[in-house]
PDB file of N, CA and C in Angstrom:
ATOM      1  N   MET A 542     136.759  86.148 124.741  1.00 52.00           N
ATOM      2  CA  MET A 542     135.369  86.037 125.111  1.00 52.00           C
ATOM      3  C   MET A 542     134.665  87.392 125.011  1.00 52.00           C
ATOM      4  N   LYS A 543     135.336  88.460 125.495  1.00 56.00           N
ATOM      5  CA  LYS A 543     134.737  89.789 125.417  1.00 56.00           C
ATOM      6  C   LYS A 543     134.494  90.183 123.966  1.00 56.00           C
ATOM      7  N   SER A 544     135.422  89.800 123.101  1.00 52.00           N
ATOM      8  CA  SER A 544     135.288  90.107 121.673  1.00 52.00           C
ATOM      9  C   SER A 544     134.064  89.414 121.079  1.00 52.00           C
ATOM     10  N   LEU A 545     133.843  88.179 121.470  1.00 45.00           N
ATOM     11  CA  LEU A 545     132.694  87.416 120.981  1.00 45.00           C
ATOM     12  C   LEU A 545     131.385  88.051 121.446  1.00 45.00           C
ATOM     13  N   ILE A 546     131.333  88.463 122.700  1.00 49.00           N
ATOM     14  CA  ILE A 546     130.134  89.108 123.239  1.00 49.00           C
ATOM     15  C   ILE A 546     129.893  90.438 122.538  1.00 49.00           C
ATOM     16  N   ALA A 547     130.940  91.212 122.329  1.00 46.00           N
ATOM     17  CA  ALA A 547     130.806  92.498 121.641  1.00 46.00           C
ATOM     18  C   ALA A 547     130.310  92.299 120.211  1.00 46.00           C
ATOM     19  N   THR A 548     130.839  91.307 119.520  1.00 45.00           N
ATOM     20  CA  THR A 548     130.408  91.023 118.147  1.00 45.00           C
ATOM     21  C   THR A 548     128.947  90.602 118.114  1.00 45.00           C
ATOM     22  N   ALA A 549     128.552  89.716 119.013  1.00 44.00           N
ATOM     23  CA  ALA A 549     127.160  89.256 119.072  1.00 44.00           C
ATOM     24  C   ALA A 549     126.225  90.418 119.392  1.00 44.00           C
ATOM     25  N   SER A 550     126.629  91.262 120.329  1.00 45.00           N
ATOM     26  CA  SER A 550     125.815  92.430 120.684  1.00 45.00           C
ATOM     27  C   SER A 550     125.659  93.368 119.496  1.00 45.00           C
ATOM     28  N   GLY A 551     126.741  93.572 118.775  1.00 45.00           N
ATOM     29  CA  GLY A 551     126.699  94.431 117.590  1.00 45.00           C
ATOM     30  C   GLY A 551     125.772  93.887 116.524  1.00 45.00           C
ATOM     31  N   LEU A 552     125.826  92.583 116.295  1.00 40.00           N
ATOM     32  CA  LEU A 552     124.942  91.960 115.303  1.00 40.00           C
ATOM     33  C   LEU A 552     123.479  92.083 115.700  1.00 40.00           C
ATOM     34  N   LEU A 553     123.185  91.897 116.976  1.00 38.00           N
ATOM     35  CA  LEU A 553     121.807  92.049 117.444  1.00 38.00           C
ATOM     36  C   LEU A 553     121.321  93.477 117.253  1.00 38.00           C
ATOM     37  N   LEU A 554     122.159  94.443 117.570  1.00 40.00           N
ATOM     38  CA  LEU A 554     121.795  95.845 117.414  1.00 40.00           C
ATOM     39  C   LEU A 554     121.496  96.171 115.961  1.00 40.00           C
ATOM     40  N   VAL A 555     122.337  95.724 115.048  1.00 37.00           N
ATOM     41  CA  VAL A 555     122.121  95.959 113.620  1.00 37.00           C
ATOM     42  C   VAL A 555     120.833  95.291 113.159  1.00 37.00           C
ATOM     43  N   THR A 556     120.590  94.073 113.598  1.00 38.00           N
ATOM     44  CA  THR A 556     119.377  93.347 113.211  1.00 38.00           C
ATOM     45  C   THR A 556     118.132  94.089 113.674  1.00 38.00           C
ATOM     46  N   PHE A 557     118.110  94.528 114.934  1.00 40.00           N
ATOM     47  CA  PHE A 557     116.948  95.244 115.449  1.00 40.00           C
ATOM     48  C   PHE A 557     116.777  96.592 114.762  1.00 40.00           C
ATOM     49  N   ALA A 558     117.853  97.282 114.469  1.00 37.00           N
ATOM     50  CA  ALA A 558     117.770  98.575 113.788  1.00 37.00           C
ATOM     51  C   ALA A 558     117.189  98.405 112.392  1.00 37.00           C
ATOM     52  N   GLN A 559     117.625  97.385 111.663  1.00 38.00           N
ATOM     53  CA  GLN A 559     117.097  97.149 110.318  1.00 38.00           C
ATOM     54  C   GLN A 559     115.629  96.790 110.371  1.00 38.00           C
ATOM     55  N   SER A 560     115.224  95.970 111.327  1.00 40.00           N
ATOM     56  CA  SER A 560     113.834  95.587 111.401  1.00 40.00           C
ATOM     57  C   SER A 560     112.971  96.767 111.812  1.00 40.00           C
ATOM     58  N   ALA A 561     113.478  97.676 112.621  1.00 45.00           N
ATOM     59  CA  ALA A 561     112.715  98.868 112.992  1.00 45.00           C
ATOM     60  C   ALA A 561     112.499  99.760 111.781  1.00 45.00           C
ATOM     61  N   LEU A 562     113.506  99.899 110.933  1.00 47.00           N
ATOM     62  CA  LEU A 562     113.357 100.715 109.734  1.00 47.00           C
ATOM     63  C   LEU A 562     112.381 100.084 108.749  1.00 47.00           C
ATOM     64  N   ALA A 563     112.392  98.775 108.647  1.00 59.00           N
ATOM     65  CA  ALA A 563     111.515  98.092 107.703  1.00 59.00           C
ATOM     66  C   ALA A 563     110.066  98.137 108.164  1.00 59.00           C
ATOM     67  N   ASP A 564     109.829  98.353 109.438  1.00 86.00           N
ATOM     68  CA  ASP A 564     108.487  98.372 109.988  1.00 86.00           C
ATOM     69  C   ASP A 564     107.916  99.790 109.970  1.00 86.00           C
ATOM     70  N   ALA A 565     108.063 100.468 108.842  1.00 96.00           N
ATOM     71  CA  ALA A 565     107.520 101.813 108.657  1.00 96.00           C
ATOM     72  C   ALA A 565     106.981 101.912 107.242  1.00 96.00           C
ATOM     73  N   ILE A 566     106.022 102.796 107.062  1.00 98.00           N
ATOM     74  CA  ILE A 566     105.355 102.917 105.766  1.00 98.00           C
ATOM     75  C   ILE A 566     106.219 103.644 104.731  1.00 98.00           C
ATOM     76  N   ASP A 567     107.280 104.298 105.182  1.00 98.00           N
ATOM     77  CA  ASP A 567     108.161 105.025 104.260  1.00 98.00           C
ATOM     78  C   ASP A 567     108.707 104.106 103.174  1.00 98.00           C
ATOM     79  N   GLY A 568     108.870 104.656 101.974  1.00 97.00           N
ATOM     80  CA  GLY A 568     109.484 103.899 100.891  1.00 97.00           C
ATOM     81  C   GLY A 568     108.703 103.977  99.596  1.00 97.00           C
ATOM     82  N   ASP A 569     109.102 103.137  98.655  1.00 98.00           N
ATOM     83  CA  ASP A 569     108.494 103.078  97.326  1.00 98.00           C
ATOM     84  C   ASP A 569     107.503 101.920  97.269  1.00 98.00           C
ATOM     85  N   TRP A 570     106.301 102.206  96.754  1.00 98.00           N
ATOM     86  CA  TRP A 570     105.223 101.226  96.685  1.00 98.00           C
ATOM     87  C   TRP A 570     104.745 101.084  95.251  1.00 98.00           C
ATOM     88  N   CYS A 571     104.475  99.840  94.832  1.00 98.00           N
ATOM     89  CA  CYS A 571     104.103  99.547  93.442  1.00 98.00           C
ATOM     90  C   CYS A 571     102.861  98.659  93.374  1.00 98.00           C
ATOM     91  N   ARG A 572     102.106  98.846  92.265  1.00 97.00           N
ATOM     92  CA  ARG A 572     100.939  98.006  91.976  1.00 97.00           C
ATOM     93  C   ARG A 572     100.549  98.209  90.526  1.00 97.00           C
ATOM     94  N   GLU A 573     100.505  97.148  89.774  1.00 95.00           N
ATOM     95  CA  GLU A 573     100.017  97.169  88.392  1.00 95.00           C
ATOM     96  C   GLU A 573     100.606  98.318  87.564  1.00 95.00           C
ATOM     97  N   GLY A 574     101.914  98.475  87.622  1.00 95.00           N
ATOM     98  CA  GLY A 574     102.593  99.505  86.843  1.00 95.00           C
ATOM     99  C   GLY A 574     102.508 100.907  87.421  1.00 95.00           C
ATOM    100  N   LYS A 575     101.900 101.061  88.593  1.00 96.00           N
ATOM    101  CA  LYS A 575     101.799 102.363  89.260  1.00 96.00           C
ATOM    102  C   LYS A 575     102.812 102.410  90.401  1.00 96.00           C
ATOM    103  N   HIS A 576     103.127 103.637  90.841  1.00 97.00           N
ATOM    104  CA  HIS A 576     104.168 103.814  91.850  1.00 97.00           C
ATOM    105  C   HIS A 576     103.902 105.083  92.643  1.00 97.00           C
ATOM    106  N   PHE A 577     104.183 105.050  93.942  1.00 98.00           N
ATOM    107  CA  PHE A 577     104.248 106.261  94.754  1.00 98.00           C
ATOM    108  C   PHE A 577     105.335 106.079  95.796  1.00 98.00           C
ATOM    109  N   ARG A 578     105.770 107.197  96.392  1.00 98.00           N
ATOM    110  CA  ARG A 578     106.851 107.168  97.383  1.00 98.00           C
ATOM    111  C   ARG A 578     106.445 108.002  98.597  1.00 98.00           C
ATOM    112  N   ILE A 579     106.637 107.423  99.773  1.00 98.00           N
ATOM    113  CA  ILE A 579     106.386 108.120 101.034  1.00 98.00           C
ATOM    114  C   ILE A 579     107.720 108.345 101.722  1.00 98.00           C
ATOM    115  N   GLU A 580     107.940 109.597 102.152  1.00 98.00           N
ATOM    116  CA  GLU A 580     109.139 109.961 102.915  1.00 98.00           C
ATOM    117  C   GLU A 580     108.686 110.830 104.074  1.00 98.00           C
ATOM    118  N   GLY A 581     108.450 110.197 105.229  1.00 97.00           N
ATOM    119  CA  GLY A 581     107.930 110.946 106.373  1.00 97.00           C
ATOM    120  C   GLY A 581     106.586 111.546 106.004  1.00 97.00           C
ATOM    121  N   PRO A 582     106.373 112.843 106.254  1.00 98.00           N
ATOM    122  CA  PRO A 582     105.080 113.457 105.957  1.00 98.00           C
ATOM    123  C   PRO A 582     104.900 113.861 104.488  1.00 98.00           C
ATOM    124  N   SER A 583     105.834 113.493 103.627  1.00 98.00           N
ATOM    125  CA  SER A 583     105.756 113.849 102.201  1.00 98.00           C
ATOM    126  C   SER A 583     105.470 112.619 101.353  1.00 98.00           C
ATOM    127  N   ILE A 584     104.719 112.832 100.276  1.00 99.00           N
ATOM    128  CA  ILE A 584     104.435 111.758  99.330  1.00 99.00           C
ATOM    129  C   ILE A 584     104.605 112.292  97.918  1.00 99.00           C
ATOM    130  N   THR A 585     105.150 111.472  97.055  1.00 98.00           N
ATOM    131  CA  THR A 585     105.104 111.718  95.619  1.00 98.00           C
ATOM    132  C   THR A 585     104.030 110.768  95.118  1.00 98.00           C
ATOM    133  N   THR A 586     102.921 111.336  94.671  1.00 98.00           N
ATOM    134  CA  THR A 586     101.746 110.548  94.313  1.00 98.00           C
ATOM    135  C   THR A 586     101.942 109.792  93.007  1.00 98.00           C
ATOM    136  N   GLU A 587     100.979 108.944  92.693  1.00 95.00           N
ATOM    137  CA  GLU A 587     100.994 108.208  91.426  1.00 95.00           C
ATOM    138  C   GLU A 587     101.042 109.172  90.244  1.00 95.00           C
ATOM    139  N   GLY A 588     100.449 110.335  90.409  1.00 96.00           N
ATOM    140  CA  GLY A 588     100.430 111.340  89.349  1.00 96.00           C
ATOM    141  C   GLY A 588     101.672 112.214  89.307  1.00 96.00           C
ATOM    142  N   GLY A 589     102.638 111.964  90.204  1.00 97.00           N
ATOM    143  CA  GLY A 589     103.895 112.706  90.192  1.00 97.00           C
ATOM    144  C   GLY A 589     103.900 113.980  91.012  1.00 97.00           C
ATOM    145  N   ASN A 590     102.832 114.253  91.754  1.00 98.00           N
ATOM    146  CA  ASN A 590     102.786 115.448  92.601  1.00 98.00           C
ATOM    147  C   ASN A 590     103.475 115.185  93.935  1.00 98.00           C
ATOM    148  N   SER A 591     104.303 116.134  94.373  1.00 98.00           N
ATOM    149  CA  SER A 591     104.937 116.049  95.692  1.00 98.00           C
ATOM    150  C   SER A 591     104.140 116.922  96.646  1.00 98.00           C
ATOM    151  N   ILE A 592     103.502 116.281  97.627  1.00 98.00           N
ATOM    152  CA  ILE A 592     102.636 117.001  98.560  1.00 98.00           C
ATOM    153  C   ILE A 592     102.865 116.488  99.976  1.00 98.00           C
ATOM    154  N   ALA A 593     102.307 117.214 100.946  1.00 98.00           N
ATOM    155  CA  ALA A 593     102.357 116.792 102.347  1.00 98.00           C
ATOM    156  C   ALA A 593     101.085 116.023 102.679  1.00 98.00           C
ATOM    157  N   GLY A 594     101.221 115.087 103.596  1.00 98.00           N
ATOM    158  CA  GLY A 594     100.075 114.310 104.053  1.00 98.00           C
ATOM    159  C   GLY A 594     100.150 114.106 105.549  1.00 98.00           C
ATOM    160  N   ASN A 595      99.313 113.231 106.048  1.00 98.00           N
ATOM    161  CA  ASN A 595      99.276 112.893 107.473  1.00 98.00           C
ATOM    162  C   ASN A 595     100.028 111.584 107.674  1.00 98.00           C
ATOM    163  N   TYR A 596     101.186 111.687 108.309  1.00 98.00           N
ATOM    164  CA  TYR A 596     102.089 110.543 108.459  1.00 98.00           C
ATOM    165  C   TYR A 596     101.987 109.927 109.840  1.00 98.00           C
ATOM    166  N   ASP A 597     101.953 108.621 109.843  1.00 94.00           N
ATOM    167  CA  ASP A 597     102.088 107.816 111.045  1.00 94.00           C
ATOM    168  C   ASP A 597     103.009 106.671 110.644  1.00 94.00           C
ATOM    169  N   ARG A 598     103.767 106.164 111.532  1.00 94.00           N
ATOM    170  CA  ARG A 598     104.733 105.109 111.191  1.00 94.00           C
ATOM    171  C   ARG A 598     104.104 103.958 110.405  1.00 94.00           C
ATOM    172  N   HIS A 599     102.844 103.644 110.703  1.00 97.00           N
ATOM    173  CA  HIS A 599     102.169 102.525 110.050  1.00 97.00           C
ATOM    174  C   HIS A 599     100.996 102.954 109.180  1.00 97.00           C
ATOM    175  N   GLY A 600     100.845 104.237 108.952  1.00 98.00           N
ATOM    176  CA  GLY A 600      99.741 104.719 108.131  1.00 98.00           C
ATOM    177  C   GLY A 600     100.050 106.057 107.494  1.00 98.00           C
ATOM    178  N   PHE A 601      99.275 106.395 106.481  1.00 98.00           N
ATOM    179  CA  PHE A 601      99.457 107.660 105.773  1.00 98.00           C
ATOM    180  C   PHE A 601      98.134 108.014 105.112  1.00 98.00           C
ATOM    181  N   SER A 602      97.810 109.301 105.083  1.00 98.00           N
ATOM    182  CA  SER A 602      96.636 109.756 104.339  1.00 98.00           C
ATOM    183  C   SER A 602      96.958 111.102 103.707  1.00 98.00           C
ATOM    184  N   TYR A 603      96.258 111.400 102.628  1.00 98.00           N
ATOM    185  CA  TYR A 603      96.442 112.687 101.958  1.00 98.00           C
ATOM    186  C   TYR A 603      95.201 113.024 101.146  1.00 98.00           C
ATOM    187  N   ILE A 604      95.081 114.298 100.814  1.00 98.00           N
ATOM    188  CA  ILE A 604      93.997 114.771  99.958  1.00 98.00           C
ATOM    189  C   ILE A 604      94.517 114.764  98.525  1.00 98.00           C
ATOM    190  N   VAL A 605      93.756 114.134  97.637  1.00 96.00           N
ATOM    191  CA  VAL A 605      94.173 114.002  96.236  1.00 96.00           C
ATOM    192  C   VAL A 605      94.258 115.389  95.594  1.00 96.00           C
ATOM    193  N   PRO A 606      95.396 115.702  94.950  1.00 97.00           N
ATOM    194  CA  PRO A 606      95.569 117.002  94.289  1.00 97.00           C
ATOM    195  C   PRO A 606      94.565 117.210  93.149  1.00 97.00           C
ATOM    196  N   ASP A 607      94.313 118.473  92.822  1.00 96.00           N
ATOM    197  CA  ASP A 607      93.343 118.833  91.778  1.00 96.00           C
ATOM    198  C   ASP A 607      93.639 118.198  90.429  1.00 96.00           C
ATOM    199  N   SER A 608      94.901 117.969  90.118  1.00 94.00           N
ATOM    200  CA  SER A 608      95.277 117.466  88.792  1.00 94.00           C
ATOM    201  C   SER A 608      95.170 115.943  88.653  1.00 94.00           C
ATOM    202  N   GLU A 609      94.685 115.256  89.695  1.00 94.00           N
ATOM    203  CA  GLU A 609      94.619 113.791  89.656  1.00 94.00           C
ATOM    204  C   GLU A 609      93.188 113.292  89.801  1.00 94.00           C
ATOM    205  N   PRO A 610      92.909 112.092  89.282  1.00 91.00           N
ATOM    206  CA  PRO A 610      91.571 111.507  89.442  1.00 91.00           C
ATOM    207  C   PRO A 610      91.195 111.393  90.924  1.00 91.00           C
ATOM    208  N   GLY A 611      89.954 111.727  91.245  1.00 91.00           N
ATOM    209  CA  GLY A 611      89.502 111.681  92.636  1.00 91.00           C
ATOM    210  C   GLY A 611      89.878 112.925  93.411  1.00 91.00           C
ATOM    211  N   ALA A 612      90.191 114.023  92.703  1.00 94.00           N
ATOM    212  CA  ALA A 612      90.640 115.270  93.327  1.00 94.00           C
ATOM    213  C   ALA A 612      89.738 115.669  94.492  1.00 94.00           C
ATOM    214  N   GLY A 613      90.378 116.071  95.587  1.00 95.00           N
ATOM    215  CA  GLY A 613      89.658 116.530  96.768  1.00 95.00           C
ATOM    216  C   GLY A 613      89.285 115.419  97.735  1.00 95.00           C
ATOM    217  N   GLY A 614      89.367 114.179  97.299  1.00 94.00           N
ATOM    218  CA  GLY A 614      89.053 113.047  98.178  1.00 94.00           C
ATOM    219  C   GLY A 614      90.264 112.652  99.006  1.00 94.00           C
ATOM    220  N   GLN A 615      90.007 111.939 100.073  1.00 96.00           N
ATOM    221  CA  GLN A 615      91.102 111.500 100.943  1.00 96.00           C
ATOM    222  C   GLN A 615      91.477 110.055 100.658  1.00 96.00           C
ATOM    223  N   VAL A 616      92.761 109.826 100.440  1.00 97.00           N
ATOM    224  CA  VAL A 616      93.316 108.481 100.277  1.00 97.00           C
ATOM    225  C   VAL A 616      93.885 108.063 101.628  1.00 97.00           C
ATOM    226  N   ASN A 617      93.588 106.835 102.042  1.00 97.00           N
ATOM    227  CA  ASN A 617      94.078 106.299 103.316  1.00 97.00           C
ATOM    228  C   ASN A 617      94.891 105.042 103.068  1.00 97.00           C
ATOM    229  N   MET A 618      96.025 104.932 103.739  1.00 98.00           N
ATOM    230  CA  MET A 618      96.895 103.768 103.602  1.00 98.00           C
ATOM    231  C   MET A 618      97.214 103.211 104.980  1.00 98.00           C
ATOM    232  N   LEU A 619      97.339 101.887 105.039  1.00 97.00           N
ATOM    233  CA  LEU A 619      97.672 101.216 106.285  1.00 97.00           C
ATOM    234  C   LEU A 619      98.692 100.121 106.003  1.00 97.00           C
ATOM    235  N   LEU A 620      99.803 100.165 106.715  1.00 98.00           N
ATOM    236  CA  LEU A 620     100.852  99.157 106.571  1.00 98.00           C
ATOM    237  C   LEU A 620     100.351  97.834 107.141  1.00 98.00           C
ATOM    238  N   MET A 621     100.469  96.765 106.359  1.00 96.00           N
ATOM    239  CA  MET A 621      99.975  95.452 106.762  1.00 96.00           C
ATOM    240  C   MET A 621     101.113  94.466 107.052  1.00 96.00           C
ATOM    241  N   GLY A 622     102.311  94.923 107.039  1.00 95.00           N
ATOM    242  CA  GLY A 622     103.500  94.100 107.234  1.00 95.00           C
ATOM    243  C   GLY A 622     104.651  94.834 106.581  1.00 95.00           C
ATOM    244  N   GLU A 623     105.813  94.245 106.568  1.00 95.00           N
ATOM    245  CA  GLU A 623     106.975  94.923 106.000  1.00 95.00           C
ATOM    246  C   GLU A 623     106.841  95.167 104.507  1.00 95.00           C
ATOM    247  N   GLU A 624     106.097  94.325 103.803  1.00 97.00           N
ATOM    248  CA  GLU A 624     106.070  94.379 102.342  1.00 97.00           C
ATOM    249  C   GLU A 624     104.719  94.742 101.734  1.00 97.00           C
ATOM    250  N   LEU A 625     103.670  94.889 102.543  1.00 97.00           N
ATOM    251  CA  LEU A 625     102.327  95.151 102.007  1.00 97.00           C
ATOM    252  C   LEU A 625     101.657  96.317 102.706  1.00 97.00           C
ATOM    253  N   LEU A 626     100.833  97.052 101.944  1.00 98.00           N
ATOM    254  CA  LEU A 626      99.946  98.039 102.537  1.00 98.00           C
ATOM    255  C   LEU A 626      98.613  97.983 101.806  1.00 98.00           C
ATOM    256  N   THR A 627      97.570  98.437 102.498  1.00 97.00           N
ATOM    257  CA  THR A 627      96.267  98.559 101.851  1.00 97.00           C
ATOM    258  C   THR A 627      95.992 100.036 101.645  1.00 97.00           C
ATOM    259  N   LEU A 628      95.323 100.337 100.543  1.00 97.00           N
ATOM    260  CA  LEU A 628      95.020 101.711 100.166  1.00 97.00           C
ATOM    261  C   LEU A 628      93.542 101.789  99.818  1.00 97.00           C
ATOM    262  N   THR A 629      92.852 102.757 100.410  1.00 96.00           N
ATOM    263  CA  THR A 629      91.455 103.012 100.056  1.00 96.00           C
ATOM    264  C   THR A 629      91.356 104.426  99.526  1.00 96.00           C
ATOM    265  N   ARG A 630      90.512 104.578  98.518  1.00 91.00           N
ATOM    266  CA  ARG A 630      90.299 105.901  97.926  1.00 91.00           C
ATOM    267  C   ARG A 630      88.805 106.102  97.713  1.00 91.00           C
ATOM    268  N   PRO A 631      88.336 107.345  97.848  1.00 82.00           N
ATOM    269  CA  PRO A 631      86.898 107.605  97.732  1.00 82.00           C
ATOM    270  C   PRO A 631      86.353 107.346  96.330  1.00 82.00           C
ATOM    271  N   SER A 632      87.197 107.449  95.323  1.00 78.00           N
ATOM    272  CA  SER A 632      86.730 107.254  93.945  1.00 78.00           C
ATOM    273  C   SER A 632      86.566 105.782  93.595  1.00 78.00           C
ATOM    274  N   ALA A 633      86.978 104.876  94.488  1.00 78.00           N
ATOM    275  CA  ALA A 633      86.874 103.434  94.231  1.00 78.00           C
ATOM    276  C   ALA A 633      86.372 102.724  95.487  1.00 78.00           C
ATOM    277  N   PRO A 634      85.067 102.874  95.784  1.00 78.00           N
ATOM    278  CA  PRO A 634      84.542 102.205  96.975  1.00 78.00           C
ATOM    279  C   PRO A 634      84.626 100.685  96.824  1.00 78.00           C
ATOM    280  N   GLY A 635      84.643 100.016  97.928  1.00 82.00           N
ATOM    281  CA  GLY A 635      84.752  98.558  97.900  1.00 82.00           C
ATOM    282  C   GLY A 635      86.010  98.104  98.588  1.00 82.00           C
ATOM    283  N   ALA A 636      86.513  96.972  98.156  1.00 86.00           N
ATOM    284  CA  ALA A 636      87.708  96.391  98.778  1.00 86.00           C
ATOM    285  C   ALA A 636      88.914  97.296  98.584  1.00 86.00           C
ATOM    286  N   PRO A 637      89.755  97.424  99.611  1.00 95.00           N
ATOM    287  CA  PRO A 637      90.967  98.227  99.465  1.00 95.00           C
ATOM    288  C   PRO A 637      91.939  97.589  98.479  1.00 95.00           C
ATOM    289  N   GLU A 638      92.779  98.439  97.903  1.00 96.00           N
ATOM    290  CA  GLU A 638      93.832  97.969  97.000  1.00 96.00           C
ATOM    291  C   GLU A 638      95.005  97.468  97.840  1.00 96.00           C
ATOM    292  N   THR A 639      95.680  96.436  97.373  1.00 97.00           N
ATOM    293  CA  THR A 639      96.882  95.935  98.041  1.00 97.00           C
ATOM    294  C   THR A 639      98.095  96.353  97.221  1.00 97.00           C
ATOM    295  N   TRP A 640      99.030  97.043  97.862  1.00 98.00           N
ATOM    296  CA  TRP A 640     100.266  97.509  97.237  1.00 98.00           C
ATOM    297  C   TRP A 640     101.441  96.778  97.869  1.00 98.00           C
ATOM    298  N   LYS A 641     102.499  96.579  97.082  1.00 98.00           N
ATOM    299  CA  LYS A 641     103.723  95.921  97.554  1.00 98.00           C
ATOM    300  C   LYS A 641     104.890  96.892  97.458  1.00 98.00           C
ATOM    301  N   ARG A 642     105.879  96.676  98.301  1.00 98.00           N
ATOM    302  CA  ARG A 642     107.111  97.460  98.157  1.00 98.00           C
ATOM    303  C   ARG A 642     107.694  97.163  96.785  1.00 98.00           C
ATOM    304  N   CYS A 643     108.179  98.206  96.137  1.00 96.00           N
ATOM    305  CA  CYS A 643     108.770  98.031  94.811  1.00 96.00           C
ATOM    306  C   CYS A 643     110.047  97.208  94.930  1.00 96.00           C
ATOM    307  N   GLU A 644     110.288  96.371  93.941  1.00 87.00           N
ATOM    308  CA  GLU A 644     111.516  95.589  93.909  1.00 87.00           C
ATOM    309  C   GLU A 644     112.662  96.482  93.479  1.00 87.00           C
ATOM    310  N   VAL A 645     113.797  96.309  94.114  1.00 74.00           N
ATOM    311  CA  VAL A 645     114.986  97.078  93.770  1.00 74.00           C
ATOM    312  C   VAL A 645     115.589  96.478  92.508  1.00 74.00           C
ATOM    313  N   VAL A 646     115.802  97.333  91.504  1.00 68.00           N
ATOM    314  CA  VAL A 646     116.425  96.900  90.252  1.00 68.00           C
ATOM    315  C   VAL A 646     117.733  97.657  90.114  1.00 68.00           C
ATOM    316  N   SER A 647     118.831  96.921  89.982  1.00 62.00           N
ATOM    317  CA  SER A 647     120.122  97.611  89.885  1.00 62.00           C
ATOM    318  C   SER A 647     120.712  97.474  88.513  1.00 62.00           C
TER     319      SER A 647
END
């Protein structure tokens, strides 16, 4: 019986830990052949620049580098669930863009 309880407790712990990790903006994001990656306060932008930004578990913002379209403007992102985020940029007023987590290809 103790073994069963320990196993069940372990499974619950793993499940909650995985869901906590998935509920963060960190990771690879894709849209229409474009890609960026967030790792804590760092981002590799669509243009391939690695820069620091303003990180929050469910949001991220950064100033567009000089070498990319919209340079000097602020891009804002908000996590909308485990698999979606919205992105707004000053160079494209209107409805925010919807990005999805990139599919893993092995």
